[in-house]
CSV table of C-alpha atoms in Angstrom, one decimal:
chain,number,residue,atom,x,y,z
A,1,MET,CA,101.7,105.9,97.7
A,2,ALA,CA,101.5,102.3,97.2
A,3,ALA,CA,100.4,98.9,95.7
A,4,ALA,CA,98.8,96.1,97.9
A,5,GLY,CA,99.7,91.1,98.1
A,6,THR,CA,99.0,89.6,100.0
A,7,ILE,CA,96.1,91.9,97.7
A,8,PRO,CA,98.8,86.9,99.3
A,9,GLY,CA,98.3,88.9,97.3
A,10,ALA,CA,96.1,93.8,98.1
A,11,ALA,CA,99.8,96.2,98.2
A,12,ALA,CA,103.8,98.0,97.4
A,13,ALA,CA,104.6,99.5,93.9
A,14,ILE,CA,107.4,99.5,91.6
A,15,GLY,CA,107.9,103.4,91.2
A,16,ALA,CA,106.5,105.3,88.4
A,17,SER,CA,109.8,106.9,87.2
A,18,VAL,CA,110.6,103.4,86.3
A,19,SER,CA,107.7,103.3,84.3
A,20,GLN,CA,108.3,106.5,82.6
A,21,ARG,CA,111.7,105.9,82.2
A,22,GLN,CA,110.2,102.5,80.3
A,23,ARG,CA,107.7,104.5,78.3
A,24,ARG,CA,110.2,106.8,76.8
A,25,VAL,CA,112.6,103.7,75.6
A,26,GLY,CA,109.3,102.5,73.9
A,27,ALA,CA,109.4,99.2,76.5
A,28,PRO,CA,106.0,97.6,78.2
A,29,SER,CA,105.3,99.4,81.5
A,30,PHE,CA,106.0,96.5,83.9
A,31,VAL,CA,104.3,97.8,87.3
A,32,ALA,CA,102.6,96.6,90.0
A,33,ALA,CA,98.5,96.4,90.0
A,34,TYR,CA,98.1,95.4,94.1
A,35,VAL,CA,99.9,93.2,96.9
A,36,SER,CA,98.1,92.2,99.7
A,37,GLU,CA,99.0,88.7,100.6
A,38,GLY,CA,101.0,88.7,97.4
A,39,THR,CA,101.8,91.3,95.2
A,40,ARG,CA,100.2,91.6,91.5
A,41,LEU,CA,102.3,93.2,88.9
A,42,VAL,CA,101.1,94.3,85.1
A,43,CYS,CA,103.5,92.6,83.0
A,44,ARG,CA,102.9,93.5,79.1
A,45,ARG,CA,99.9,95.6,79.5
A,46,GLN,CA,98.7,92.7,81.7
A,47,LEU,CA,97.8,92.3,85.5
A,48,ARG,CA,99.9,89.4,86.6
A,49,PRO,CA,100.6,87.3,89.8
A,50,ALA,CA,104.1,88.6,91.0
A,51,PRO,CA,105.8,84.9,91.5
A,52,VAL,CA,104.9,84.5,87.7
A,53,LEU,CA,105.9,88.3,86.6
A,54,ALA,CA,109.1,88.1,88.7
A,55,SER,CA,110.3,84.8,87.0
A,56,SER,CA,109.8,86.0,84.0
A,57,PHE,CA,112.4,88.5,84.2
A,58,ILE,CA,116.0,87.4,82.9
A,59,SER,CA,117.6,86.6,86.1
A,60,LEU,CA,120.2,88.8,86.9
A,61,SER,CA,123.1,86.1,86.9
A,62,HIS,CA,122.8,85.9,83.4
A,63,PRO,CA,125.1,86.8,80.9
A,64,ALA,CA,122.9,88.9,78.8
A,65,ARG,CA,121.1,90.9,81.6
A,66,ARG,CA,124.1,91.6,83.1
A,67,ARG,CA,126.0,92.6,79.6
A,68,PHE,CA,122.7,94.8,79.3
A,69,LEU,CA,123.0,96.5,82.8
A,70,CYS,CA,126.3,97.0,82.5
A,71,ASP,CA,126.1,98.9,79.4
A,72,ALA,CA,122.9,100.6,80.3
A,73,ALA,CA,124.8,101.7,83.3
A,74,ALA,CA,128.0,102.5,81.5
A,75,GLY,CA,125.9,104.7,79.4
A,76,ALA,CA,124.4,106.5,82.2
A,77,SER,CA,127.3,107.5,84.5
A,78,SER,CA,129.0,109.1,81.6
A,79,GLY,CA,128.3,112.9,80.5
A,80,PRO,CA,128.1,113.9,76.6
A,81,ALA,CA,132.1,114.6,76.9
A,82,GLY,CA,132.7,111.0,78.2
A,83,GLU,CA,133.0,112.0,81.5
A,84,ALA,CA,131.6,110.0,85.0
A,85,LYS,CA,129.2,111.7,86.5
A,86,PRO,CA,129.2,111.3,90.2
A,87,GLN,CA,127.1,108.1,92.0
A,88,GLY,CA,124.6,108.6,94.4
A,89,PHE,CA,125.1,105.9,97.5
A,90,ALA,CA,122.4,103.8,96.1
A,91,GLU,CA,124.4,104.0,92.8
A,92,ARG,CA,127.6,102.9,94.9
A,93,TYR,CA,126.2,100.9,97.8
A,94,PRO,CA,123.6,98.3,95.8
A,95,ALA,CA,123.8,95.6,98.0
A,96,LEU,CA,123.5,97.7,101.2
A,97,VAL,CA,120.5,99.7,99.6
A,98,THR,CA,119.1,96.3,99.0
A,99,GLY,CA,119.4,95.0,102.2
A,100,PHE,CA,117.8,97.7,103.7
A,101,PHE,CA,115.0,97.2,101.3
A,102,PHE,CA,114.5,93.8,103.2
A,103,PHE,CA,115.0,95.1,106.2
A,104,LEU,CA,112.5,97.3,106.0
A,105,TRP,CA,109.8,95.0,104.1
A,106,TYR,CA,110.2,92.9,107.0
A,107,PHE,CA,110.5,95.2,109.8
A,108,LEU,CA,106.4,96.7,108.6
A,109,ASN,CA,104.9,93.3,107.9
A,110,VAL,CA,105.9,92.0,111.6
A,111,ILE,CA,104.8,95.4,113.1
A,112,PHE,CA,101.3,95.3,111.1
A,113,ASN,CA,100.3,91.6,112.2
A,114,ILE,CA,101.2,92.8,115.9
A,115,LEU,CA,99.4,95.9,115.6
A,116,ASN,CA,96.6,94.6,114.0
A,117,LYS,CA,95.9,91.7,116.1
A,118,LYS,CA,96.5,94.0,119.3
A,119,ILE,CA,93.6,95.8,118.0
A,120,PHE,CA,91.6,93.1,118.9
A,121,ASP,CA,92.2,92.9,122.0
A,122,TYR,CA,89.5,96.1,122.5
A,123,PHE,CA,88.0,96.0,119.5
A,124,PRO,CA,86.9,92.8,118.1
A,125,TYR,CA,85.2,94.0,114.6
A,126,PRO,CA,87.6,92.4,111.8
A,127,TYR,CA,85.2,93.6,109.2
A,128,PHE,CA,85.4,97.9,110.4
A,129,VAL,CA,89.2,97.2,111.0
A,130,SER,CA,89.4,96.1,107.4
A,131,VAL,CA,87.7,99.0,106.4
A,132,SER,CA,90.5,101.4,108.6
A,133,HIS,CA,92.8,99.5,106.3
A,134,LEU,CA,91.7,100.3,102.9
A,135,PHE,CA,90.9,104.2,104.3
A,136,ILE,CA,94.0,105.0,105.7
A,137,GLY,CA,95.7,103.6,101.9
A,138,VAL,CA,93.0,105.7,100.5
A,139,LEU,CA,93.6,108.7,102.4
A,140,TYR,CA,97.3,107.9,102.0
A,141,CYS,CA,96.7,108.3,97.8
A,142,LEU,CA,94.4,110.9,98.0
A,143,ILE,CA,96.9,113.6,100.0
A,144,GLY,CA,99.7,112.2,97.9
A,145,TRP,CA,97.7,113.1,94.5
A,146,SER,CA,97.1,116.6,95.9
A,147,PHE,CA,100.6,116.9,96.4
A,148,GLY,CA,101.2,115.9,92.7
A,149,ILE,CA,103.0,112.7,94.3
A,150,PRO,CA,102.5,111.2,91.4
A,151,LYS,CA,100.4,112.9,89.3
A,152,ARG,CA,96.8,111.1,89.0
A,153,ALA,CA,96.5,109.6,86.0
A,154,PRO,CA,93.1,109.9,84.5
A,155,ILE,CA,90.3,106.2,84.5
A,156,ASN,CA,88.2,106.0,81.6
A,157,SER,CA,85.4,103.6,82.0
A,158,THR,CA,86.8,100.3,79.9
A,159,LEU,CA,89.7,100.3,82.8
A,160,LEU,CA,87.2,100.7,85.6
A,161,LYS,CA,85.3,98.2,84.3
A,162,GLN,CA,87.9,95.5,84.3
A,163,LEU,CA,89.5,96.7,87.7
A,164,VAL,CA,86.1,95.9,89.1
A,165,PRO,CA,86.5,91.8,89.4
A,166,VAL,CA,90.1,92.4,90.7
A,167,ALA,CA,89.6,94.9,93.6
A,168,VAL,CA,85.7,92.7,94.8
A,169,CYS,CA,88.4,90.0,94.7
A,170,HIS,CA,91.1,92.3,96.8
A,171,ALA,CA,88.4,93.3,99.2
A,172,ILE,CA,87.1,89.6,99.6
A,173,GLY,CA,90.8,88.4,100.6
A,174,HIS,CA,91.2,90.9,102.8
A,175,VAL,CA,88.2,90.9,104.9
A,176,THR,CA,88.7,87.2,105.2
A,177,SER,CA,92.4,87.3,106.3
A,178,THR,CA,91.2,90.0,108.9
A,179,VAL,CA,88.6,87.8,110.2
A,180,SER,CA,91.0,85.3,110.3
A,181,PHE,CA,93.7,86.9,112.1
A,182,ALA,CA,91.0,88.0,114.7
A,183,ALA,CA,90.0,84.3,115.4
A,184,VAL,CA,93.0,82.5,115.6
A,185,ALA,CA,97.0,83.0,116.0
A,186,VAL,CA,98.5,84.6,113.9
A,187,SER,CA,101.0,82.2,113.5
A,188,PHE,CA,98.4,79.6,112.5
A,189,ALA,CA,96.7,82.1,109.8
A,190,HIS,CA,99.9,82.5,108.3
A,191,THR,CA,100.2,78.8,108.2
A,192,ILE,CA,96.9,78.4,106.4
A,193,LYS,CA,97.6,81.0,104.3
A,194,ALA,CA,101.2,79.1,102.8
A,195,LEU,CA,98.4,76.8,100.9
A,196,GLU,CA,97.9,79.9,98.5
A,197,PRO,CA,100.6,78.7,95.7
A,198,PHE,CA,98.4,75.4,95.7
A,199,PHE,CA,95.1,77.4,94.7
A,200,ASN,CA,97.1,79.1,92.7
A,201,ALA,CA,98.5,75.7,90.7
A,202,ALA,CA,95.1,74.6,90.8
A,203,ALA,CA,93.6,77.2,89.2
A,204,SER,CA,96.2,77.7,86.3
A,205,GLN,CA,96.0,74.2,85.8
A,206,PHE,CA,91.8,73.4,85.9
A,207,ILE,CA,90.3,77.2,84.9
A,208,LEU,CA,93.0,78.8,83.2
A,209,GLY,CA,94.2,75.7,81.0
A,210,GLN,CA,97.6,76.4,81.5
A,211,PRO,CA,99.6,73.1,82.6
A,212,VAL,CA,101.5,72.9,85.6
A,213,PRO,CA,104.3,70.6,85.5
A,214,LEU,CA,104.9,68.2,88.1
A,215,THR,CA,107.7,69.1,89.6
A,216,LEU,CA,105.5,71.8,91.3
A,217,TRP,CA,102.7,69.7,91.9
A,218,LEU,CA,105.0,67.4,94.0
A,219,SER,CA,106.3,71.0,95.6
A,220,LEU,CA,103.2,71.4,97.1
A,221,VAL,CA,102.6,67.7,98.8
A,222,PRO,CA,104.9,69.2,101.7
A,223,VAL,CA,102.6,72.1,102.4
A,224,VAL,CA,99.4,70.5,101.9
A,225,ILE,CA,101.1,68.1,104.5
A,226,GLY,CA,102.4,70.5,106.6
A,227,VAL,CA,99.0,72.8,107.2
A,228,SER,CA,97.0,69.3,108.1
A,229,VAL,CA,99.0,68.6,111.0
A,230,ALA,CA,99.4,71.9,112.3
A,231,SER,CA,95.9,72.2,111.6
A,232,LEU,CA,95.1,68.7,113.7
A,233,THR,CA,97.4,70.2,116.9
A,234,GLU,CA,96.8,74.0,116.5
A,235,LEU,CA,95.5,75.0,120.5
A,236,SER,CA,93.7,78.5,118.7
A,237,PHE,CA,92.4,76.6,116.2
A,238,ASN,CA,88.5,77.2,115.4
A,239,TRP,CA,86.6,76.7,112.1
A,240,THR,CA,85.7,80.5,111.9
A,241,GLY,CA,89.8,81.2,111.8
A,242,PHE,CA,90.1,78.2,109.4
A,243,ILE,CA,87.4,78.8,107.1
A,244,ASN,CA,88.0,82.6,106.4
A,245,ALA,CA,91.8,82.1,105.5
A,246,MET,CA,91.1,79.4,103.0
A,247,ILE,CA,88.2,81.6,101.4
A,248,SER,CA,91.2,84.3,101.4
A,249,ASN,CA,93.3,82.1,99.9
A,250,ILE,CA,90.5,81.4,97.0
A,251,SER,CA,89.7,85.3,96.6
A,252,PHE,CA,93.3,86.1,96.0
A,253,THR,CA,93.7,83.5,93.5
A,254,TYR,CA,90.8,84.3,91.6
A,255,ARG,CA,92.2,88.0,91.8
A,256,SER,CA,95.1,86.6,90.0
A,257,ILE,CA,93.1,85.4,87.6
A,258,TYR,CA,91.3,88.1,86.7
A,259,SER,CA,94.3,90.3,86.8
A,260,LYS,CA,95.4,88.5,83.9
A,261,LYS,CA,92.4,89.7,81.8
A,262,ALA,CA,93.1,93.4,83.2
A,263,MET,CA,94.9,95.5,80.0
A,264,THR,CA,96.8,99.1,81.4
A,265,ASP,CA,99.7,101.1,81.0
A,266,MET,CA,98.9,102.9,84.3
A,267,ASP,CA,102.1,103.4,86.4
A,268,SER,CA,101.6,101.3,89.5
A,269,THR,CA,100.9,103.8,91.9
A,270,ASN,CA,97.7,105.0,91.0
A,271,LEU,CA,97.0,101.7,89.9
A,272,TYR,CA,96.5,100.3,93.3
A,273,ALA,CA,95.8,103.7,94.3
A,274,TYR,CA,92.1,103.5,91.7
A,275,ILE,CA,91.7,99.6,93.3
A,276,SER,CA,92.0,100.4,96.9
A,277,ILE,CA,89.1,103.1,96.7
A,278,ILE,CA,87.0,100.5,94.9
A,279,ALA,CA,88.0,97.9,97.7
A,280,LEU,CA,86.9,100.0,100.3
A,281,PHE,CA,83.5,100.6,98.7
A,282,VAL,CA,83.4,96.9,98.2
A,283,CYS,CA,84.1,96.4,102.3
A,284,ILE,CA,81.7,99.5,103.6
A,285,PRO,CA,78.6,97.5,103.7
A,286,PRO,CA,79.1,94.2,104.5
A,287,ALA,CA,80.7,95.7,107.7
A,288,ILE,CA,77.8,98.6,108.2
A,289,ILE,CA,75.2,95.2,108.2
A,290,ILE,CA,77.3,92.5,110.1
A,291,GLU,CA,78.7,94.9,112.7
A,292,GLY,CA,77.3,98.2,112.2
A,293,PRO,CA,74.9,97.8,115.1
A,294,GLN,CA,77.0,96.1,117.7
A,295,LEU,CA,79.3,99.2,116.6
A,296,VAL,CA,76.4,101.7,117.6
A,297,GLN,CA,75.2,100.0,120.9
A,298,HIS,CA,78.5,99.6,122.4
A,299,GLY,CA,81.2,98.7,120.1
A,300,PHE,CA,83.1,102.2,120.0
A,301,LYS,CA,81.8,103.2,123.5
A,302,ASP,CA,83.5,100.2,125.4
A,303,ALA,CA,86.6,100.6,123.0
A,304,ILE,CA,86.9,104.0,124.1
A,305,ALA,CA,86.3,103.5,128.2
A,306,LYS,CA,89.4,100.7,127.4
A,307,VAL,CA,91.9,103.2,125.4
A,308,GLY,CA,90.6,106.3,125.3
A,309,LEU,CA,89.6,108.2,122.0
A,310,THR,CA,92.9,109.0,121.0
A,311,LYS,CA,94.6,106.5,121.1
A,312,LEU,CA,91.7,104.3,119.1
A,313,ILE,CA,91.9,106.6,116.4
A,314,SER,CA,96.0,106.8,116.1
A,315,ASN,CA,96.5,102.9,116.7
A,316,PHE,CA,93.7,102.6,113.3
A,317,PHE,CA,96.1,105.2,111.3
A,318,VAL,CA,99.2,103.5,112.9
A,319,VAL,CA,97.7,100.0,111.1
A,320,GLY,CA,96.5,101.5,108.6
A,321,LEU,CA,99.9,103.4,107.1
A,322,PHE,CA,101.4,100.0,107.9
A,323,TYR,CA,99.4,97.7,105.9
A,324,HIS,CA,99.6,100.1,103.1
A,325,LEU,CA,103.5,100.8,103.2
A,326,TYR,CA,104.5,96.6,104.1
A,327,ASN,CA,103.1,96.4,100.3
A,328,GLN,CA,104.9,99.1,98.8
A,329,VAL,CA,108.3,98.1,100.0
A,330,ALA,CA,107.6,94.7,98.9
A,331,THR,CA,107.4,95.4,95.6
A,332,ASN,CA,110.1,98.2,95.4
A,333,THR,CA,112.5,95.0,97.2
A,334,LEU,CA,111.1,93.0,93.8
A,335,GLU,CA,112.2,95.8,91.7
A,336,ARG,CA,115.9,95.4,93.0
A,337,VAL,CA,116.6,91.9,92.7
A,338,ALA,CA,116.1,88.7,91.3
A,339,PRO,CA,113.1,86.6,90.9
A,340,LEU,CA,114.7,83.5,93.1
A,341,THR,CA,116.2,85.9,95.7
A,342,HIS,CA,112.9,87.5,95.9
A,343,ALA,CA,111.0,84.5,96.3
A,344,ILE,CA,113.1,83.3,99.0
A,345,GLY,CA,112.4,87.0,100.7
A,346,ASN,CA,108.9,86.2,100.5
A,347,VAL,CA,109.0,83.0,102.2
A,348,LEU,CA,111.5,84.2,104.8
A,349,LYS,CA,109.0,86.9,105.3
A,350,ARG,CA,106.4,84.5,106.6
A,351,VAL,CA,108.8,82.7,108.8
A,352,PHE,CA,110.1,85.9,110.3
A,353,VAL,CA,106.0,86.8,111.1
A,354,ILE,CA,105.1,83.6,112.8
A,355,GLY,CA,108.2,83.3,114.5
A,356,PHE,CA,107.7,87.0,116.0
A,357,SER,CA,104.1,86.5,116.4
A,358,ILE,CA,104.8,84.2,118.7
A,359,ILE,CA,107.3,85.8,120.4
A,360,ALA,CA,105.3,88.9,120.6
A,361,PHE,CA,101.5,87.5,121.6
A,362,GLY,CA,103.5,84.3,124.1
A,363,ASN,CA,101.4,81.8,121.8
A,364,LYS,CA,101.9,78.3,123.3
A,365,ILE,CA,102.3,76.1,120.2
A,366,THR,CA,102.3,72.3,120.5
A,367,THR,CA,105.7,70.0,118.9
A,368,GLN,CA,103.2,69.1,116.2
A,369,THR,CA,101.9,72.5,115.2
A,370,GLY,CA,106.1,73.5,115.1
A,371,ILE,CA,106.6,70.6,113.2
A,372,GLY,CA,103.6,71.0,110.7
A,373,THR,CA,104.4,74.8,110.3
A,374,SER,CA,108.2,74.0,109.8
A,375,ILE,CA,107.5,71.4,107.0
A,376,ALA,CA,105.0,73.7,105.1
A,377,VAL,CA,107.2,77.1,104.5
A,378,SER,CA,109.7,74.5,103.5
A,379,GLY,CA,107.4,73.5,101.0
A,380,VAL,CA,106.2,76.7,99.7
A,381,ALA,CA,110.5,77.3,99.6
A,382,LEU,CA,110.5,74.5,97.7
A,383,TYR,CA,107.9,75.7,95.1
A,384,SER,CA,109.0,78.9,94.4
A,385,PHE,CA,112.3,77.7,93.5
A,386,ILE,CA,111.2,75.9,91.6
A,387,LYS,CA,108.7,77.8,90.4
A,388,ALA,CA,111.1,80.7,89.9
A,389,LYS,CA,113.8,78.3,88.2
A,390,ILE,CA,111.2,77.3,85.4
A,391,GLU,CA,110.2,80.4,84.4
A,392,GLU,CA,113.5,81.8,84.1
A,393,LYS,CA,114.1,79.0,81.8
A,394,LYS,CA,111.2,79.9,79.7
A,395,GLN,CA,112.1,83.4,79.2
A,396,ILE,CA,115.8,82.8,78.2
A,397,LYS,CA,114.8,80.1,75.2
A,398,SER,CA,112.5,83.0,74.3
A,399,ALA,CA,114.9,85.8,74.5
C-alpha cells in the first residue's frame, strides 16, 4: 500500500518498518502522507511537502551523516560475538537497488499517464475516471489491511479533522489534473504543472509568511517564461485543460499548507489509506452530478460497445493500480537517496513522461512549444537544485 503526489503533490510511501525502527530508538517518525503530483511527508509529527522534508535531511555526502550511517551499518552487521552477519542483496548492491527503484518509478509513472490518456478515447468522463483511480487505491489498501499488511492503525476524531482539509485539496487537485489530461496533450498538461513550484513559493512567502530567497524566485522565472511560450504555440491548447491544470497546482499548494498543520505519528501507509478514503468520498458527488446522467444514458453503453465490458473494467483496474503504485515507489525512492538526487530524479521523471507521451501518441508539437517546454523543465531543475542546497545548509547549521 502506498502514498500518493503529485497528491504534484495524492501517492508512494516510506515503509512502515522505517517508522517502527525510528519509534524503537525514540526518533520522530518520518513518513509519507500522500503523493499524486507531488509527494507530501510527515516530518517531526508534522506533514510537509516532500521537497522541504527531503532537503531537511543532512546530505548523504556530509561527513557526519556518513559516519552515522557507517557506524549504524557496522553495528547491525555484527552479531553479539562480533561475528559478521550475512548481508542480503540490497546491502551488497545498494546502488543497483536504488537504480531499480528509479527505473520502476519512471516506468510506472509513464505507463500510468499513457494508459490513462487512452481511456479517454472511448470513455471521455474524467470525473468518473478520477473516482476509479481512488477507488482502486482504496480497495488495494483495504485488502492489505485484511491481511495485516500493514496492520490498520486506529484513527481518532482529532486526526480525522486534521486530515479532511488535506484530503479535500488532494481530491480537487487529482480531479482537475485528470480533467486537464483529458482535455489537452499529456505533454502539455505536464508542462503547465511544472508551475507548481511557483505556487508553492508564493504560498510560502505570502500565506505562511516564510521568506523565499531571491535566488529561488529568480530560478522560477524561466519556468514561467517556458510555460508561457509553450502555451502560446501548443496545438492542443484549450482553456479547459489549461485552467484545470492551474487549479490543480493551486490545490496541491493548499494541500501542502494544510499538511503542515496536521500532527501524527501514524505510519505513511495507513495515513495515505485514510486520505485516499476521504478523497474518494469527496470525489463521488461531483462525478455523479456532472457526469452521472450522461453515463446512465449512453456513457457506459458506448464504452462497452467499443471495447467490451471485460476490457473496460480491467483497464480501470490497471490504471488505478498504476496510479497508486507509482506514488508508493516515488517515496520509497526518496528514502534511499539524498534530497538533491531525488529532486533531480523528479525533474527527469517529468522529462520522461513528456517525451514518452509524445512518442506514444504521436503528438505534433511546434518548435516554439518544444523550446518553451525545455525552458520550463530546465527552470524546475534549477529551482530544485537551489532549494535542496539551501535546505541542506540550514540543516547542517542547526545540527
